[in-house]
């Protein structure tokens, strides 16, 4: 059974940093593309970043480019999102999502999310 | 802001058929397959359809999808109360080099 468990969310001041983690199990993590998707309170879904396996590259939404960094540790089956220079508009529930095998063209499983609140 | 446009709401009575549209462009729907997700209140989204019209295991055949040019649609036939949820389309965008979601449609069962 695929399981994705996010952690690391919390309250942070504008301009601050936070690192999110996503512990994956139930599939061969190293073989799958992984993404972060967020949802601001009462709003729709926004894809934030994706990481293809095997050197396929990292991708970011324009809204976070230059501020967020996605990474993965295949030995720990864990996905990360380093978030710097946080803004109020980054406040959202952040979901970790598993891709369709090696492709970032879709996600099929989601975690329960971790809440990030950017406020002074 | 979303690059895929959906109607904000749709509704029907139990047993009716409801259709949700998703409008995009050549760089997303026109070039790549469309996926659909639904999200019950307070829960994480779940994959409903992939590759335009394929159902993952466990999704009833009441849900169907289609794509034509730069638009796609999701149809729910035999509407049931448990279908009340938010529905999102999504596709990879070759220009943005990112995965884009639709604006979302709230389905209400009257």
GROMACS .gro file of C-alpha atoms in nm:
model
  230
    1UNK     CA    1   0.000   0.000   0.000
    2UNK     CA    2   0.137   0.339  -0.102
    3UNK     CA    3   0.184   0.573   0.193
    4UNK     CA    4   0.310   0.929   0.190
    5UNK     CA    5   0.365   1.106   0.522
    6UNK     CA    6   0.445   1.476   0.519
    7UNK     CA    7   0.601   1.664   0.808
    8UNK     CA    8   0.778   1.989   0.882
    9UNK     CA    9   0.496   2.238   0.847
   10UNK     CA   10   0.432   2.512   1.098
   11UNK     CA   11   0.412   2.884   1.161
   12UNK     CA   12   0.692   3.095   1.019
   13UNK     CA   13   0.743   3.468   0.980
   14UNK     CA   14   0.759   3.633   0.638
   15UNK     CA   15   1.108   3.600   0.498
   16UNK     CA   16   1.172   3.287   0.701
   17UNK     CA   17   1.253   2.932   0.596
   18UNK     CA   18   1.105   2.588   0.644
   19UNK     CA   19   1.192   2.240   0.522
   20UNK     CA   20   0.917   1.992   0.448
   21UNK     CA   21   0.973   1.617   0.438
   22UNK     CA   22   0.771   1.336   0.284
   23UNK     CA   23   0.842   0.980   0.391
   24UNK     CA   24   0.728   0.733   0.127
   25UNK     CA   25   0.658   0.363   0.150
   26UNK     CA   26   0.481   0.088  -0.040
   27UNK     CA   27   0.657   0.142  -0.374
   28UNK     CA   28   1.008   0.166  -0.520
   29UNK     CA   29   1.063   0.533  -0.440
   30UNK     CA   30   1.377   0.572  -0.651
   31UNK     CA   31   1.189   0.477  -0.969
   32UNK     CA   32   0.910   0.731  -0.942
   33UNK     CA   33   0.874   1.099  -1.010
   34UNK     CA   34   0.752   1.293  -0.707
   35UNK     CA   35   0.583   1.629  -0.668
   36UNK     CA   36   0.472   1.884  -0.413
   37UNK     CA   37   0.127   2.035  -0.456
   38UNK     CA   38  -0.025   2.301  -0.233
   39UNK     CA   39  -0.370   2.427  -0.153
   40UNK     CA   40  -0.426   2.765   0.008
   41UNK     CA   41  -0.718   2.781   0.254
   42UNK     CA   42  -1.044   2.764   0.061
   43UNK     CA   43  -0.863   2.765  -0.274
   44UNK     CA   44  -0.778   2.523  -0.550
   45UNK     CA   45  -0.477   2.302  -0.614
   46UNK     CA   46  -0.143   2.443  -0.726
   47UNK     CA   47   0.149   2.229  -0.836
   48UNK     CA   48   0.464   2.361  -0.673
   49UNK     CA   49   0.757   2.144  -0.780
   50UNK     CA   50   0.846   1.807  -0.925
   51UNK     CA   51   1.150   1.579  -0.933
   52UNK     CA   52   1.203   1.318  -1.198
   53UNK     CA   53   1.403   1.011  -1.097
   54UNK     CA   54   1.742   0.914  -1.230
   55UNK     CA   55   1.868   1.261  -1.313
   56UNK     CA   56   1.556   1.358  -1.502
   57UNK     CA   57   1.560   1.701  -1.349
   58UNK     CA   58   1.370   1.931  -1.117
   59UNK     CA   59   1.087   2.162  -1.208
   60UNK     CA   60   0.922   2.454  -1.032
   61UNK     CA   61   0.616   2.671  -1.062
   62UNK     CA   62   0.703   3.030  -1.148
   63UNK     CA   63   0.555   3.140  -0.815
   64UNK     CA   64   0.827   2.959  -0.617
   65UNK     CA   65   1.120   2.952  -0.859
   66UNK     CA   66   1.438   3.077  -0.696
   67UNK     CA   67   1.293   3.043  -0.345
   68UNK     CA   68   1.204   2.673  -0.313
   69UNK     CA   69   1.430   2.373  -0.371
   70UNK     CA   70   1.309   2.017  -0.415
   71UNK     CA   71   1.535   1.726  -0.335
   72UNK     CA   72   1.512   1.355  -0.263
   73UNK     CA   73   1.706   1.094  -0.068
   74UNK     CA   74   1.638   0.763  -0.237
   75UNK     CA   75   1.822   0.573   0.039
   76UNK     CA   76   1.565   0.704   0.287
   77UNK     CA   77   1.268   0.708   0.045
   78UNK     CA   78   1.215   1.068   0.140
   79UNK     CA   79   1.124   1.378  -0.058
   80UNK     CA   80   1.206   1.727   0.066
   81UNK     CA   81   1.103   2.083  -0.007
   82UNK     CA   82   1.330   2.358   0.121
   83UNK     CA   83   1.131   2.681   0.132
   84UNK     CA   84   1.316   3.011   0.170
   85UNK     CA   85   1.206   3.375   0.160
   86UNK     CA   86   0.855   3.271   0.255
   87UNK     CA   87   0.566   3.504   0.182
   88UNK     CA   88   0.213   3.528   0.316
   89UNK     CA   89   0.087   3.388  -0.014
   90UNK     CA   90   0.281   3.066   0.049
   91UNK     CA   91   0.040   2.984   0.331
   92UNK     CA   92  -0.119   2.654   0.232
   93UNK     CA   93  -0.157   2.285   0.297
   94UNK     CA   94   0.137   2.120   0.121
   95UNK     CA   95   0.080   1.774  -0.024
   96UNK     CA   96   0.344   1.527  -0.131
   97UNK     CA   97   0.232   1.330  -0.439
   98UNK     CA   98   0.364   1.025  -0.623
   99UNK     CA   99   0.401   1.046  -0.999
  100UNK     CA  100   0.300   0.810  -1.276
  101UNK     CA  101   0.620   0.601  -1.274
  102UNK     CA  102   0.907   0.814  -1.406
  103UNK     CA  103   0.687   1.085  -1.554
  104UNK     CA  104   0.578   1.415  -1.404
  105UNK     CA  105   0.274   1.418  -1.632
  106UNK     CA  106   0.048   1.315  -1.349
  107UNK     CA  107   0.026   1.216  -0.985
  108UNK     CA  108  -0.171   0.924  -0.852
  109UNK     CA  109  -0.128   0.910  -0.474
  110UNK     CA  110  -0.131   1.195  -0.225
  111UNK     CA  111  -0.031   1.232   0.137
  112UNK     CA  112  -0.255   1.399   0.392
  113UNK     CA  113  -0.060   1.723   0.379
  114UNK     CA  114   0.132   1.946   0.618
  115UNK     CA  115   0.016   2.300   0.693
  116UNK     CA  116   0.247   2.596   0.638
  117UNK     CA  117   0.139   2.931   0.778
  118UNK     CA  118   0.341   3.242   0.695
  119UNK     CA  119   0.248   3.523   0.927
  120UNK     CA  120   0.401   3.776   1.161
  121UNK     CA  121  -0.340   3.142  -1.134
  122UNK     CA  122  -0.472   2.832  -1.308
  123UNK     CA  123  -0.427   2.794  -1.682
  124UNK     CA  124  -0.702   2.534  -1.710
  125UNK     CA  125  -1.052   2.675  -1.682
  126UNK     CA  126  -1.345   2.490  -1.528
  127UNK     CA  127  -1.694   2.606  -1.434
  128UNK     CA  128  -1.704   2.691  -1.063
  129UNK     CA  129  -2.006   2.474  -0.995
  130UNK     CA  130  -2.227   2.199  -1.132
  131UNK     CA  131  -2.525   2.024  -0.985
  132UNK     CA  132  -2.781   1.754  -1.044
  133UNK     CA  133  -3.032   1.532  -0.874
  134UNK     CA  134  -2.957   1.171  -0.784
  135UNK     CA  135  -2.941   0.955  -1.095
  136UNK     CA  136  -2.879   1.244  -1.332
  137UNK     CA  137  -2.577   1.292  -1.555
  138UNK     CA  138  -2.343   1.584  -1.485
  139UNK     CA  139  -2.067   1.704  -1.716
  140UNK     CA  140  -1.768   1.923  -1.622
  141UNK     CA  141  -1.561   2.097  -1.886
  142UNK     CA  142  -1.191   2.183  -1.873
  143UNK     CA  143  -1.051   2.434  -2.120
  144UNK     CA  144  -0.681   2.472  -2.184
  145UNK     CA  145  -0.441   2.549  -2.466
  146UNK     CA  146  -0.208   2.386  -2.717
  147UNK     CA  147   0.075   2.369  -2.464
  148UNK     CA  148  -0.118   2.165  -2.209
  149UNK     CA  149  -0.435   1.977  -2.306
  150UNK     CA  150  -0.355   2.012  -2.675
  151UNK     CA  151  -0.022   1.832  -2.630
  152UNK     CA  152  -0.064   1.607  -2.328
  153UNK     CA  153  -0.310   1.377  -2.161
  154UNK     CA  154  -0.558   1.497  -1.903
  155UNK     CA  155  -0.609   1.364  -1.552
  156UNK     CA  156  -0.903   1.423  -1.321
  157UNK     CA  157  -0.909   1.434  -0.942
  158UNK     CA  158  -1.184   1.465  -0.686
  159UNK     CA  159  -1.156   1.598  -0.336
  160UNK     CA  160  -1.407   1.539  -0.060
  161UNK     CA  161  -1.425   1.813   0.207
  162UNK     CA  162  -1.134   1.797   0.447
  163UNK     CA  163  -0.953   1.521   0.264
  164UNK     CA  164  -0.665   1.488   0.019
  165UNK     CA  165  -0.742   1.474  -0.354
  166UNK     CA  166  -0.775   1.134  -0.519
  167UNK     CA  167  -0.708   1.034  -0.878
  168UNK     CA  168  -1.033   0.978  -1.063
  169UNK     CA  169  -0.926   0.941  -1.428
  170UNK     CA  170  -0.588   0.937  -1.601
  171UNK     CA  171  -0.477   0.953  -1.964
  172UNK     CA  172  -0.800   1.131  -2.059
  173UNK     CA  173  -1.037   0.845  -1.991
  174UNK     CA  174  -0.873   0.565  -1.796
  175UNK     CA  175  -1.010   0.468  -1.457
  176UNK     CA  176  -0.778   0.355  -1.178
  177UNK     CA  177  -0.875   0.038  -1.001
  178UNK     CA  178  -1.174   0.097  -0.776
  179UNK     CA  179  -1.323   0.393  -0.962
  180UNK     CA  180  -1.675   0.307  -1.080
  181UNK     CA  181  -1.758   0.322  -1.451
  182UNK     CA  182  -2.008   0.600  -1.377
  183UNK     CA  183  -1.709   0.828  -1.426
  184UNK     CA  184  -1.589   0.882  -1.782
  185UNK     CA  185  -1.365   1.131  -1.958
  186UNK     CA  186  -1.297   1.264  -2.303
  187UNK     CA  187  -1.064   1.506  -2.476
  188UNK     CA  188  -1.090   1.701  -2.798
  189UNK     CA  189  -0.832   1.954  -2.910
  190UNK     CA  190  -0.758   2.186  -2.619
  191UNK     CA  191  -1.058   2.087  -2.408
  192UNK     CA  192  -1.153   1.793  -2.194
  193UNK     CA  193  -1.460   1.687  -2.004
  194UNK     CA  194  -1.559   1.465  -1.717
  195UNK     CA  195  -1.900   1.302  -1.705
  196UNK     CA  196  -2.064   1.156  -1.398
  197UNK     CA  197  -2.362   0.940  -1.479
  198UNK     CA  198  -2.606   0.807  -1.223
  199UNK     CA  199  -2.514   1.087  -0.983
  200UNK     CA  200  -2.498   0.979  -0.619
  201UNK     CA  201  -2.483   1.176  -0.295
  202UNK     CA  202  -2.126   1.062  -0.232
  203UNK     CA  203  -2.022   1.234  -0.556
  204UNK     CA  204  -2.052   1.572  -0.383
  205UNK     CA  205  -1.695   1.697  -0.400
  206UNK     CA  206  -1.459   1.933  -0.575
  207UNK     CA  207  -1.331   1.812  -0.913
  208UNK     CA  208  -1.007   1.921  -1.078
  209UNK     CA  209  -0.862   1.856  -1.422
  210UNK     CA  210  -0.484   1.863  -1.470
  211UNK     CA  211  -0.222   1.823  -1.741
  212UNK     CA  212   0.146   1.883  -1.804
  213UNK     CA  213   0.219   2.217  -1.969
  214UNK     CA  214   0.509   2.213  -2.215
  215UNK     CA  215   0.550   2.593  -2.210
  216UNK     CA  216   0.548   2.631  -1.834
  217UNK     CA  217   0.737   2.305  -1.780
  218UNK     CA  218   0.500   2.228  -1.500
  219UNK     CA  219   0.189   2.037  -1.405
  220UNK     CA  220  -0.115   2.261  -1.413
  221UNK     CA  221  -0.450   2.216  -1.242
  222UNK     CA  222  -0.789   2.345  -1.340
  223UNK     CA  223  -0.973   2.605  -1.137
  224UNK     CA  224  -1.192   2.337  -0.982
  225UNK     CA  225  -1.563   2.259  -0.997
  226UNK     CA  226  -1.782   2.202  -0.696
  227UNK     CA  227  -2.043   1.937  -0.765
  228UNK     CA  228  -2.360   1.951  -0.559
  229UNK     CA  229  -2.618   1.675  -0.546
  230UNK     CA  230  -2.957   1.838  -0.503
   0.00000   0.00000   0.00000
